[in-house]
PDB file of C-alpha atoms in Angstrom:
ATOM      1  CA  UNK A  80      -3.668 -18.801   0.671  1.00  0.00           C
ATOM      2  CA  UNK A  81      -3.714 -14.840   1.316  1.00  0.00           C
ATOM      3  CA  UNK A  82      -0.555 -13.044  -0.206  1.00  0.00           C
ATOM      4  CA  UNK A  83      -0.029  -9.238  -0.122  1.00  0.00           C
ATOM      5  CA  UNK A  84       1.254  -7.008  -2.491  1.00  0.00           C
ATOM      6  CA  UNK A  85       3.618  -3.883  -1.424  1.00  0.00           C
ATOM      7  CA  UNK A  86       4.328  -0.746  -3.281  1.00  0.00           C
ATOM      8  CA  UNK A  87       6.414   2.640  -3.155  1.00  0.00           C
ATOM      9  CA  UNK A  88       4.269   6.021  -2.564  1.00  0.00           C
ATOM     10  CA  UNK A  89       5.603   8.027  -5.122  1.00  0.00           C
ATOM     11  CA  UNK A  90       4.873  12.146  -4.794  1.00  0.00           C
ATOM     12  CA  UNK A  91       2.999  12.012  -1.090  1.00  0.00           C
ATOM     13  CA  UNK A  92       5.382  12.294   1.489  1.00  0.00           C
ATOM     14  CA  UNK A  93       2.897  11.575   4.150  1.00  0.00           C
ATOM     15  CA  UNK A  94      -0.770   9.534   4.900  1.00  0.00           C
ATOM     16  CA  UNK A  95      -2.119  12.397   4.660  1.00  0.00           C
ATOM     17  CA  UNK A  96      -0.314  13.578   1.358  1.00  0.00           C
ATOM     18  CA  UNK A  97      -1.849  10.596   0.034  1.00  0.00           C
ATOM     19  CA  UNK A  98      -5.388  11.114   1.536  1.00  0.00           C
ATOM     20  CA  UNK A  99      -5.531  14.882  -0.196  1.00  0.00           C
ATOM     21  CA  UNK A 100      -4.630  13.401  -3.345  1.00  0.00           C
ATOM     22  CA  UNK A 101      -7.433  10.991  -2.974  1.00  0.00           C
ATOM     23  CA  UNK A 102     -10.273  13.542  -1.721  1.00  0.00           C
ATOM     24  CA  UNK A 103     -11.228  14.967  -5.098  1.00  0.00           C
ATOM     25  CA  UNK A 104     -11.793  11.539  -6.622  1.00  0.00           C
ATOM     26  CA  UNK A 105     -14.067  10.123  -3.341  1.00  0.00           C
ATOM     27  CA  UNK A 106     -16.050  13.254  -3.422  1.00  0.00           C
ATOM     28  CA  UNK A 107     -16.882  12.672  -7.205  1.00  0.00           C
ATOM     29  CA  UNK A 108     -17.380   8.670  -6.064  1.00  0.00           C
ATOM     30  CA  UNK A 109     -15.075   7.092  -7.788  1.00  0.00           C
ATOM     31  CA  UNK A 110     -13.340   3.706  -6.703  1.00  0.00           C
ATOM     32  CA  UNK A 111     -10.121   4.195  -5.342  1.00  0.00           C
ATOM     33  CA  UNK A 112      -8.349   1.944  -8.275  1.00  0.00           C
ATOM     34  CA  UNK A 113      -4.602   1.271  -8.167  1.00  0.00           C
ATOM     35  CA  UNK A 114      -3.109   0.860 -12.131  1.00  0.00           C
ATOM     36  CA  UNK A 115       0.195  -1.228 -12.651  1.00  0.00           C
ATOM     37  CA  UNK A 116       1.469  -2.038 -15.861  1.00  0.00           C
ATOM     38  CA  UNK A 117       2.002  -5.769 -14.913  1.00  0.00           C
ATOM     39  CA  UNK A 118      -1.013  -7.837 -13.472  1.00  0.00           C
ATOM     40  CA  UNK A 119       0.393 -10.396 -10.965  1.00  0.00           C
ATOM     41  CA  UNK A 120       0.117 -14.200 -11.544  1.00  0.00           C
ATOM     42  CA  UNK A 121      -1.190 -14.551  -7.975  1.00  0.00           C
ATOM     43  CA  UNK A 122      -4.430 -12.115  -8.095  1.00  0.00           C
ATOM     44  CA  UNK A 123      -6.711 -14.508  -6.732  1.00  0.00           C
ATOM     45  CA  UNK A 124      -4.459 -14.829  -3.587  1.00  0.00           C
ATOM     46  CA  UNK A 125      -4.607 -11.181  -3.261  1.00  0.00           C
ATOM     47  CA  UNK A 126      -8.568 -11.194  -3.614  1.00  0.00           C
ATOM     48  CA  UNK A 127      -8.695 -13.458  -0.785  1.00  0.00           C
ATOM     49  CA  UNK A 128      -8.126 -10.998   1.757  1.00  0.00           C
ATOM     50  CA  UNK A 129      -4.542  -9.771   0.570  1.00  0.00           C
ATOM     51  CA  UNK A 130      -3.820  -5.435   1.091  1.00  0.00           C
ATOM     52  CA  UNK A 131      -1.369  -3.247  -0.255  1.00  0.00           C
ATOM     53  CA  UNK A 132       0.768  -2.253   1.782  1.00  0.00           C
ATOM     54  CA  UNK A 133       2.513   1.221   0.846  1.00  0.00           C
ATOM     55  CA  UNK A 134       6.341   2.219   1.522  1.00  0.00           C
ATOM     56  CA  UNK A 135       6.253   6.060   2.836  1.00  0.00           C
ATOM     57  CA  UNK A 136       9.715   7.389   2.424  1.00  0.00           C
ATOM     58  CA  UNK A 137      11.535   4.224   3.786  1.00  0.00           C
ATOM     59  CA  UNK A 138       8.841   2.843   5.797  1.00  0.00           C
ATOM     60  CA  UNK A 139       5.697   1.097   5.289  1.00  0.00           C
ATOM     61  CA  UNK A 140       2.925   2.953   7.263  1.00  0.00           C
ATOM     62  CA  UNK A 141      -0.540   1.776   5.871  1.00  0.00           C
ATOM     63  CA  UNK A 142      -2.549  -0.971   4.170  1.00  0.00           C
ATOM     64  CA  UNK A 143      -5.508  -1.325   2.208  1.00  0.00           C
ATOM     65  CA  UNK A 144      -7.831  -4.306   1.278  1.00  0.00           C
ATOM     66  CA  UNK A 145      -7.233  -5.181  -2.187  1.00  0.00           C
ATOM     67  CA  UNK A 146     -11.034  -6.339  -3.509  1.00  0.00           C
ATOM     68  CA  UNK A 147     -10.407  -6.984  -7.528  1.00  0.00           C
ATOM     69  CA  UNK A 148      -7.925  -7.354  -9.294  1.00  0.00           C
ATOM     70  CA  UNK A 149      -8.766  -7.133 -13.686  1.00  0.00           C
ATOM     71  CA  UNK A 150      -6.526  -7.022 -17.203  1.00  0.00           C
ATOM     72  CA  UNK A 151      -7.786  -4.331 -18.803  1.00  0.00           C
ATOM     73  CA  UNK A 152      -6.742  -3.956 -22.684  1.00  0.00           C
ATOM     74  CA  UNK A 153      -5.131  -6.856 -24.295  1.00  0.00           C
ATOM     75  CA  UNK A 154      -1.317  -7.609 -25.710  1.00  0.00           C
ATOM     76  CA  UNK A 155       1.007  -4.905 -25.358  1.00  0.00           C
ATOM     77  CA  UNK A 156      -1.545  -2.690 -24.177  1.00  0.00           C
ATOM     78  CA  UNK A 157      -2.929  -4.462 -21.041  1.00  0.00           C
ATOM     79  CA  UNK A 158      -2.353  -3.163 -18.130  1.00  0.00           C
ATOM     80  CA  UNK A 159      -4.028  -4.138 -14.529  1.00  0.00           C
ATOM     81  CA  UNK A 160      -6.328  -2.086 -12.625  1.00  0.00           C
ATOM     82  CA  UNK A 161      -6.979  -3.280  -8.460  1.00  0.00           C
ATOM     83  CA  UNK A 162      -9.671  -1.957  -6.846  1.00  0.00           C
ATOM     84  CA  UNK A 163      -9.378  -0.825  -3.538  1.00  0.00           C
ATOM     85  CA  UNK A 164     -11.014  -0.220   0.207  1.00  0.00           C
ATOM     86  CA  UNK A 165     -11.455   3.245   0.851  1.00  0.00           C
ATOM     87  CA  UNK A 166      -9.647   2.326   3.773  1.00  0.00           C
ATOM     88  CA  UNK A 167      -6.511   3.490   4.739  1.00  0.00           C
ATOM     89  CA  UNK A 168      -5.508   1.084   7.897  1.00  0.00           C
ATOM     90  CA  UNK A 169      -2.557   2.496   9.912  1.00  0.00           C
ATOM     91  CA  UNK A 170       0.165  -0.101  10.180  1.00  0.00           C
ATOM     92  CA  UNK A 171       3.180  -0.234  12.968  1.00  0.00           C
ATOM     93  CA  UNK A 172       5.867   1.839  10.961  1.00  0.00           C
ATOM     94  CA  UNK A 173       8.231  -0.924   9.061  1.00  0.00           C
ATOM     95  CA  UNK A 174      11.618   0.455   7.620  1.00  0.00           C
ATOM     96  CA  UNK A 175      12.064  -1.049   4.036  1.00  0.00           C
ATOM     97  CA  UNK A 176      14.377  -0.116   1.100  1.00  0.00           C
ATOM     98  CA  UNK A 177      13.351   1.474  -2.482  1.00  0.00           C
ATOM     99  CA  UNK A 178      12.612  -1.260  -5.212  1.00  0.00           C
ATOM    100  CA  UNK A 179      10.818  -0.287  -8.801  1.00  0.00           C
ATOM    101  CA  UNK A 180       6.648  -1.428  -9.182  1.00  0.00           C
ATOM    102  CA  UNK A 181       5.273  -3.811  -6.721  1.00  0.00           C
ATOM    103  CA  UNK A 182       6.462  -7.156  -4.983  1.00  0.00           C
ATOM    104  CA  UNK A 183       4.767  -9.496  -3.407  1.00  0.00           C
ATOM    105  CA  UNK A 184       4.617  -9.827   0.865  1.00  0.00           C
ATOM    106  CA  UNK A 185       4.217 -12.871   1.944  1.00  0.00           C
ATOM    107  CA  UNK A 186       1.743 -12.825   5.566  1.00  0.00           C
ATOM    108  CA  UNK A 187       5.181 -13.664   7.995  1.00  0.00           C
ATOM    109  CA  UNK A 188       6.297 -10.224   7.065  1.00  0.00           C
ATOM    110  CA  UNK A 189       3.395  -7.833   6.963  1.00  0.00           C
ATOM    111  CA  UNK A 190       3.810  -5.279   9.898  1.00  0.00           C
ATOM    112  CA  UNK A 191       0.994  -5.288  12.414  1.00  0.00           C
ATOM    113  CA  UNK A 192      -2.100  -3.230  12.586  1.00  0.00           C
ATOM    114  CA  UNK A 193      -2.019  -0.018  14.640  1.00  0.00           C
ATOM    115  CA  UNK A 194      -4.649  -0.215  17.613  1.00  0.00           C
ATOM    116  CA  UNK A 195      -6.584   2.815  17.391  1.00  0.00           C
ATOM    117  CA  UNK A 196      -5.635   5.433  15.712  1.00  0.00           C
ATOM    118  CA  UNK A 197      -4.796   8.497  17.380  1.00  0.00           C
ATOM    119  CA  UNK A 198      -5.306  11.427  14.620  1.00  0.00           C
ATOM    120  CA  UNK A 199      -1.012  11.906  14.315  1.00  0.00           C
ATOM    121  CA  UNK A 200       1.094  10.869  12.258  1.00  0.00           C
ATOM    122  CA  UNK A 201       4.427   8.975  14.299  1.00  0.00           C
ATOM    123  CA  UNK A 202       7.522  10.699  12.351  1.00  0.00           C
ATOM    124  CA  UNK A 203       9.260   8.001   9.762  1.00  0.00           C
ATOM    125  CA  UNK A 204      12.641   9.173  11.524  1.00  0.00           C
ATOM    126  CA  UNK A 205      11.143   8.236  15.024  1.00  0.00           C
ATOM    127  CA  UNK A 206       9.365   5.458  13.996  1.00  0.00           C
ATOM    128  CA  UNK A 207      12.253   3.852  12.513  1.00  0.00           C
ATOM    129  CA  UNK A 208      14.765   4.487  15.374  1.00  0.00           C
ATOM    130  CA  UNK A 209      12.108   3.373  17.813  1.00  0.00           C
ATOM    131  CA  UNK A 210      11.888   0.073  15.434  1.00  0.00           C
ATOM    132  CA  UNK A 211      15.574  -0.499  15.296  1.00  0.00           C
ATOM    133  CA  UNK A 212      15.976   0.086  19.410  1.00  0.00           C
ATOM    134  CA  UNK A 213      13.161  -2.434  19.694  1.00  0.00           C
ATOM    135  CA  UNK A 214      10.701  -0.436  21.530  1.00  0.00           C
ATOM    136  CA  UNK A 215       8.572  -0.650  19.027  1.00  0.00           C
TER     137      UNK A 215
END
């Protein structure tokens, strides 16, 4: 059974915070790896077509395929390395509340996939209101 994992964006602001962060590693080509400090008990859930979903300043706004997950470094030392699409799918804008590392998102609650993606950024603010008025 697929399982998701979702996480905090901490220092990006924005998608495309995120994606400038990311451009000097892609030119050089190398993987887009995520490193946690805890490797989850369920990594060959994840593996089986499981994403990260990341939380944007109260609201989740993209995924990504997660495609390994590996220990690296043993006892107090190991610490888990997921390896990533390049990816960056757009997701309907989600509100959701601060929490520390990752947590697990079961498939019922992922947000759905944006169709198309239009080049712009929707506003967290606007996103959110449209959300809670249902219009979204």
């Amino acid at each position: 059974m697929t399982v998701h994992l979702i996480k905090l964006v901490v220092g990006c602001d924005t998608v495309e915070d995120l994606l400038d962060w990311r451009e000097p590693q892609a030119r050089a080509g190398q993987p887009w790896i995520l490193r946690t400090r805890q490797t989850p008990k369920r990594a060959a859930e994840l593996t089986d077509g499981g994403s990260l979903y990341r939380v944007y300043k109260g609201a989740i706004l993209t995924r990504q395929l997660i495609l390994e997950v590996t220990t690296v470094g043993e006892g107090p030392d190991a610490r888990c390395e997921m390896l990533l699409d390049e990816t960056l799918v757009r997701v309907a804008p989600t509100p959701r509340r601060p929490f520390q590392g990752w947590r697990y998102l079961e498939p019922k609650d992922v947000p759905p996939d944006l169709a198309g993606d239009s080049g712009q950024e929707t506003p967290p603010e606007l996103a959110r209101q449209l959300r809670e008025a249902g219009l979204w």
